[in-house]
Amino acid sequence: MRKNLLMTLAVSSALAFGVVACGDDDETPSGGGEEQAASNGGGDLSGKIAIDGSSTVAPFAEAAAELFQEENSGVQITVGTSGTGGGFEKFCAGETDISDASRPIDEEEEVPICEEGAVEYTEVQVANDGIAIATNKELAVDCLTTKQLKQIWNKGSKVKSLADVDPSLPDTELSLYGPGTDSGTFDFFTDEINGEEGVSREDYEASEDDNQLVTGVSGDEGGFGYFGFSYYESAADGLNLVGVDSGDGCIKPSAETIQDGSYTPLARPLFMYPSAKAMQRPEVKAFMEFVVAQARAIAEAAKIVPLTDEQTQTAKDELAQAEAGA
Amino acid sequence: MTGAQIAARAAGRSVIPKAARRDRAFAAFFRALMYGAVGLSVLALATLLYDVARDGLPKLSVDFLTSFPSRIIPANSGIESAIYGTLWLMVVCAVIVVPLGIATAVYLEEFADRTKWWNRVVEVNIQNLAAVPSVVYGILGLAFIVRGPISLGRTVLAGGITLALLVLPVVIIVAREAIRAVPSSIREGSLALGATQWQTIWKQVLPGSIAGIATGVILALSRAIGETAPLLVIGAAVNPRFNPEGLGSAFTALPIQIFAWTQDPNREFVDLAAAAILVMMVVLLLMNSFAIFLRNRYEQNW
Amino acid sequence: MGRRTSLVRRPSGRSRFEAAIKAILFGAAVVSILTTLAIVFSLLKETIAFFGDVPVGDYLFGTKWTPQFQGDQQSFGVLPLVWGTLYLTGIGLLVAIPIGILSGMYLAEFAPTRVRKIIKPVLELLAGVPTIVFGYFALTFFTPEVLRNALGLGVNQFNALSAGIILGVLVVPTIATLVEDAMAAVPQSLREGSAGLGANRVQTAIRVVFPAALSGIVAALVLGTSRAIGETVIILIAGGQTANLSLNPTESYQSMAAFIAATARGDIPTGSIEYETIFVVGMTLFVFTLVLNMISIRMVRRYRQVYE
């Protein structure tokens, strides 16, 4: 009887080990980039690409990774979301291959660190983005001026409802949502609207995860938040988009107004910074070329505002230059 | 018996006086409260299962089990990397926790002199460890195993070790009970026949308690499978499109994937979370049934 | 006189082997000590570093928790997190204590065997459900369908009521099974005596068995509280991420454990002040649960002693 028990246990453990150890082999696109070259799925590229940085660029990077891996299943790409600042920290320490950024690399604070770490890079614009101001569907407001936005979001603001900035607006108590302070979106918004980066009121629901913000705003009666435009687009049914008036009339964010810059001041370019060292690896080179060539398709898949034709050309030139120089 | 009771018995009535009406009313009310309480528990479980099943069943398919998570197309998303991650973690966890747990339990039950203070410290310490929140084990993993002295990085091995430390106290406690259940007559008989202490343990006590130990280990592992907080703190990968290749690989796990999908504003992904929950619950159900089967089949009735 | 035969056998190969085994097993036991030491050490190290930057008084008594901001907007008062933890635990216990005690009492004193065969597995199932499932349930069903649609309450997407109630549901099996154990351990003689004095079963249960099992029941409550305090995922998913010091259950709150899991996502840079906040909050949480656990161990020992 004991022998049976031991046998049962032994067999089940062996099964578990077996599934784990052998299970990978007959799966199609899976790991194994080290020992075996990519089996099915074509392409003989293999290796790992580490991408980290802005959570706004992340959907683009992840869509690019997915589409790239359809042709090159031997390449493992991980996309982290430490925020633009956090991404650059790792990038300049040599820990990542490509840094996602929702703003250019900071001349004063970040460039010196990269120089110290002997990390050379290329700045490639891959898409456009705007920050969408959104409210809950029940909270109907069509337009806000930048001044009103500052009133609501500035440090020390006591604004409790939209009626406080404009008596004609509803007096529902606001439920504020916004990105956390590590986020490039936060930096950009506070810089443009409040006048100084990092300065903001504190009593809002902060999250690095834009998805949570969207869920929050669409769920609360007085929901009011700001996040990347692509996150708005993927949940547009449950949200009310607010237009921004910076002096030239009310402009609502859309692919066009973001691309041509009329949605100011909350439109911005999105970048990927591949390091020169990483570009020497064939898989990284192929990936970046894929990104630039397919930028439009990737942006559409990720529901991000794509580059204009002109911007696409510039990006291709930048990349070609980088490859030639390397 | 009182005089009234004797008289009652003589008259053929009940000896114990019937409770006053107020008491009976209260008793009925209290019973209703209890039924309500129990009913609420059953209702809670039923609603939970119903909700998960309603959201998740439509999304279950073989494709779901054999695809990787996609960030952009919910219809193509699956939990392959999560399943493999969980399996890897479980194997690492079991390999560590089974020998360590049994060895500690054997030491405490068979060798430790209870009067020595250090043995009492070990005992109390294990009970305290069992009550430490799982997120603190995550902090331990991050500071000590992923970074710090051991510096394994955000790998499967680090995750497995952290989970092992988390469930180790539970395994020790369960193994101790199983070993304690072996009657001392068995031990004494073995010693009387000339066996040494270790021979007694190896040949009599352990085989006699192995059913209880195995049940406990499986239950502890099933607890480890469902743990989210420690893996979050260590840095499990989110939406990876690869399976772990080795102990040094990045990983995800079913609870982590569920966690990520649950919070997605896209309803499609939320439903995928429910489907993944169903898969996880089935795995847990299988494990628990296996544990109960082992206990019933091989339980020693001394 | 012949050679003096020692009664003490000199260590033969066998006993040396036995001694080695004992040493190895002791080594295994020591791992548990090492674990505790490692936990305390890693928590302590960063906590001390933290208090190098932030005065202890500011941390313990400050009422604003905004570690992620910069400059003069940054504040490290932990009270909102502690309050959030206690508030959510309180709501949970309000649910779990009555249901748990009543269920445990029912199982111990009243339930016929047929009903027991159903209820006990239900409780065991509930106890085995991973907390992430409860979190999913709270966010995607309880908040929208129960609180908002069915009850018409105007709660936030992330709110304390939902997280607290579901937290209570999580803890019910713990309390119920321990209360049942405590009451079942009360000797039958007490019940018989009570019946002999004319009490009905409810009176016996409430006035005799319950007080007799009191220390075990209190131990159950303390353990349930400890479990609720340490719970992370339900609050993280359904309770929100705002450190809140008010009393409004429709708003979002953050507990200590939820803060740790939200902040420490594996890529936080070592040595930064945010990294340190994880540890100091973790230390606070650890102390809370340690104290609670020691109390419950004492109570369990007391009630076991009375009847063994």
XYZ file of C-alpha atoms in Angstrom, chain A residues 2-311:
310
model
C 2.840 2.343 0.803
C 4.592 1.365 -2.369
C 1.479 2.375 -4.292
C 1.428 5.737 -2.588
C 5.054 6.363 -3.338
C 4.490 5.298 -6.922
C 1.526 7.678 -7.225
C 3.549 10.559 -5.878
C 6.545 9.724 -8.008
C 4.484 9.485 -11.168
C 2.697 12.768 -10.566
C 5.935 14.587 -9.824
C 7.485 13.101 -12.934
C 4.506 14.274 -14.953
C 4.874 17.799 -13.622
C 8.605 17.827 -14.350
C 7.983 16.335 -17.764
C 5.414 18.881 -18.790
C 7.642 21.691 -17.702
C 10.830 20.421 -19.236
C 9.573 18.954 -22.473
C 6.434 20.967 -23.026
C 8.195 23.791 -24.798
C 9.609 21.842 -27.695
C 6.522 21.278 -29.733
C 5.006 24.703 -29.196
C 5.400 27.074 -32.089
C 6.318 30.645 -31.230
C 7.887 30.198 -27.840
C 11.205 30.736 -26.135
C 14.325 28.864 -26.893
C 16.128 31.639 -28.626
C 19.404 30.606 -27.053
C 19.959 27.000 -27.967
C 17.814 26.643 -31.014
C 17.406 29.027 -33.862
C 13.777 29.978 -34.427
C 11.996 26.805 -35.487
C 8.739 27.651 -37.157
C 7.545 31.153 -37.959
C 10.347 31.899 -40.362
C 13.263 34.272 -39.969
C 16.562 33.146 -38.585
C 17.043 36.016 -36.203
C 17.295 35.234 -32.528
C 18.136 37.003 -29.323
C 16.601 39.265 -26.727
C 15.665 42.908 -26.995
C 15.064 44.866 -23.789
C 12.845 47.900 -24.211
C 11.770 50.091 -21.335
C 10.430 53.563 -20.681
C 7.293 55.551 -21.269
C 3.958 53.873 -20.642
C 2.493 56.021 -23.419
C 4.898 54.597 -25.981
C 4.583 51.087 -24.541
C 1.455 50.098 -26.531
C 3.296 51.093 -29.689
C 6.392 49.135 -28.691
C 4.333 46.105 -27.725
C 2.353 46.173 -30.961
C 5.637 46.481 -32.865
C 7.052 43.563 -30.901
C 4.048 41.387 -31.611
C 3.960 42.134 -35.304
C 7.732 41.740 -35.608
C 7.619 38.400 -33.812
C 5.130 37.025 -36.296
C 7.968 36.978 -38.788
C 10.801 36.464 -36.364
C 9.646 34.181 -33.612
C 13.141 33.576 -32.304
C 13.471 37.096 -30.988
C 12.269 37.714 -27.442
C 11.202 41.279 -26.826
C 10.252 42.567 -23.399
C 8.641 45.961 -22.984
C 8.777 47.554 -19.563
C 6.920 50.620 -18.342
C 9.169 52.314 -15.815
C 8.206 55.722 -17.154
C 10.197 57.963 -19.484
C 12.555 59.048 -16.694
C 12.961 55.597 -15.253
C 13.581 54.215 -18.723
C 16.383 56.655 -19.416
C 18.020 55.799 -16.105
C 18.274 52.184 -17.107
C 19.151 53.024 -20.663
C 22.085 55.199 -19.677
C 23.236 52.492 -17.287
C 23.380 50.109 -20.203
C 20.595 47.899 -18.925
C 18.227 48.283 -21.856
C 18.610 48.278 -25.621
C 15.895 50.717 -26.577
C 14.338 53.454 -24.500
C 10.753 54.536 -25.053
C 10.178 58.206 -24.383
C 7.229 60.574 -24.559
C 9.570 63.561 -24.557
C 13.083 64.183 -25.851
C 15.953 63.133 -23.638
C 16.713 65.884 -21.165
C 19.767 67.882 -22.125
C 20.676 68.901 -18.615
C 19.837 65.874 -16.534
C 19.898 62.792 -18.677
C 22.328 63.389 -21.523
C 25.302 63.748 -19.149
C 24.467 60.428 -17.510
C 24.429 58.726 -20.868
C 27.736 60.332 -21.732
C 29.156 59.093 -18.446
C 27.964 55.598 -19.185
C 29.362 55.836 -22.705
C 25.967 55.119 -24.168
C 25.445 56.530 -27.634
C 22.021 56.564 -29.157
C 19.810 57.729 -31.979
C 16.599 59.657 -31.503
C 13.866 58.240 -33.708
C 10.382 59.688 -33.689
C 7.972 56.783 -34.095
C 4.527 58.275 -33.511
C 2.558 61.225 -32.246
C 0.500 61.571 -29.163
C -1.736 63.986 -27.424
C -2.900 64.127 -23.875
C -6.635 63.702 -23.784
C -8.707 65.448 -21.171
C -11.642 63.213 -20.490
C -14.638 63.187 -18.232
C -17.303 60.715 -17.411
C -20.138 60.559 -19.882
C -22.487 62.016 -17.272
C -20.273 65.039 -16.786
C -21.008 66.984 -19.944
C -18.417 69.623 -20.653
C -17.353 70.451 -24.152
C -14.386 72.714 -23.766
C -11.996 74.068 -21.154
C -9.389 76.760 -21.534
C -5.806 76.128 -20.514
C -6.302 78.670 -17.779
C -9.235 76.689 -16.382
C -7.234 73.499 -16.556
C -4.474 75.153 -14.587
C -6.998 76.313 -12.009
C -8.192 72.764 -11.560
C -4.879 70.942 -11.538
C -2.396 73.358 -10.059
C -0.749 72.850 -6.726
C -2.951 73.915 -3.877
C -6.061 73.924 -6.004
C -9.276 73.792 -4.033
C -11.504 73.270 -7.037
C -14.128 70.680 -6.148
C -16.332 70.829 -9.177
C -16.366 72.332 -12.635
C -18.800 74.990 -11.456
C -15.929 76.441 -9.428
C -14.125 77.461 -12.624
C -17.228 78.212 -14.655
C -20.632 78.593 -13.015
C -22.393 77.440 -16.153
C -20.826 74.000 -15.824
C -22.254 71.168 -13.679
C -21.495 71.197 -9.985
C -20.973 67.465 -9.641
C -18.130 66.729 -7.272
C -15.073 65.812 -9.270
C -13.314 62.459 -8.999
C -9.838 63.265 -10.262
C -7.560 60.803 -11.994
C -4.096 61.339 -13.372
C -0.744 59.689 -13.955
C 1.802 59.265 -11.196
C 4.843 61.446 -10.903
C 7.173 59.009 -12.656
C 5.227 59.315 -15.828
C 6.291 61.382 -18.818
C 2.639 62.241 -19.273
C 2.663 63.810 -15.818
C 5.823 65.767 -16.564
C 4.469 66.989 -19.869
C 1.038 67.977 -18.585
C 2.296 69.816 -15.523
C 4.921 71.584 -17.569
C 2.484 72.762 -20.219
C -0.549 73.503 -18.089
C 0.751 74.364 -14.631
C 3.825 76.059 -15.959
C 6.359 73.970 -14.129
C 7.167 70.327 -14.393
C 6.234 68.326 -11.336
C 3.958 70.928 -9.837
C 0.436 69.646 -9.366
C -2.334 69.263 -6.850
C -1.981 66.089 -4.889
C -5.461 64.906 -4.076
C -6.138 62.899 -7.154
C -6.104 59.202 -7.806
C -2.657 58.640 -9.231
C -1.642 55.591 -11.167
C 1.211 54.692 -13.472
C -1.235 52.436 -15.251
C -3.245 54.516 -17.723
C -5.756 51.687 -17.972
C -6.701 52.205 -14.361
C -7.244 55.905 -15.026
C -9.587 55.176 -17.898
C -11.517 52.665 -15.815
C -11.771 55.182 -13.013
C -12.950 58.099 -15.116
C -15.491 56.038 -16.996
C -16.775 54.556 -13.784
C -17.267 57.574 -11.536
C -20.037 60.078 -12.017
C -17.669 62.992 -11.527
C -14.743 61.309 -13.223
C -12.199 63.744 -14.653
C -8.754 62.773 -15.777
C -5.907 63.146 -18.232
C -3.955 60.434 -20.013
C -2.533 59.493 -23.364
C -4.882 59.961 -26.317
C -4.457 56.360 -27.407
C -5.876 55.197 -24.084
C -8.899 57.420 -24.698
C -9.388 55.978 -28.156
C -9.492 52.411 -26.938
C -12.293 53.248 -24.499
C -13.986 56.128 -26.305
C -17.503 54.798 -25.791
C -17.432 55.275 -22.078
C -15.797 58.692 -22.025
C -16.527 62.288 -22.867
C -13.690 64.053 -24.678
C -13.014 67.618 -23.649
C -11.660 70.129 -26.126
C -8.825 72.444 -25.129
C -8.791 76.163 -25.899
C -5.360 77.714 -25.694
C -6.431 81.011 -27.196
C -7.338 80.018 -30.747
C -10.640 78.370 -30.101
C -11.645 74.971 -28.879
C -9.730 72.104 -30.404
C -10.507 68.475 -29.707
C -7.704 65.979 -30.027
C -7.786 63.732 -33.032
C -5.241 62.116 -35.296
C -5.196 65.184 -37.536
C -5.062 67.904 -34.915
C -2.302 66.069 -33.120
C -0.277 65.453 -36.240
C -0.484 68.987 -37.539
C 0.066 70.454 -34.120
C -3.161 72.407 -33.887
C -4.048 70.577 -30.669
C -1.778 72.647 -28.493
C -0.243 72.618 -26.043
C -0.954 68.999 -25.328
C 0.377 67.320 -28.461
C 3.798 65.750 -28.495
C 6.043 63.422 -30.450
C 6.843 59.921 -29.222
C 10.349 58.574 -29.508
C 12.329 55.369 -29.379
C 16.025 55.647 -28.608
C 18.046 52.614 -29.702
C 21.562 52.532 -28.340
C 24.426 52.377 -30.823
C 25.733 49.263 -29.140
C 22.411 47.479 -29.471
C 22.082 48.500 -33.106
C 25.138 46.433 -33.863
C 23.105 43.296 -33.180
C 21.229 42.090 -36.255
C 17.977 41.503 -34.425
C 17.843 45.043 -32.991
C 18.741 46.551 -36.352
C 16.041 44.525 -38.051
C 13.532 45.487 -35.399
C 14.173 49.229 -35.701
C 14.023 49.052 -39.470
C 10.732 47.216 -39.152
C 9.432 49.852 -36.756
C 10.224 52.735 -39.054
C 9.029 50.990 -42.191
C 5.778 49.852 -40.645
C 5.273 52.805 -38.307
C 1.876 53.592 -39.717
C 0.508 50.054 -39.423
C 1.914 49.595 -35.951
C 0.432 52.882 -34.765
C -2.950 51.904 -36.093
C -2.783 48.512 -34.425
C -1.860 50.169 -31.138
C -4.456 52.898 -31.663
C -1.789 55.564 -31.494
C -1.634 58.629 -33.729
C 0.740 57.710 -36.563
C 3.514 59.764 -38.147
C 2.830 61.956 -41.119
C 4.542 60.952 -44.331
C 7.068 63.722 -43.796
C 7.861 62.551 -40.304
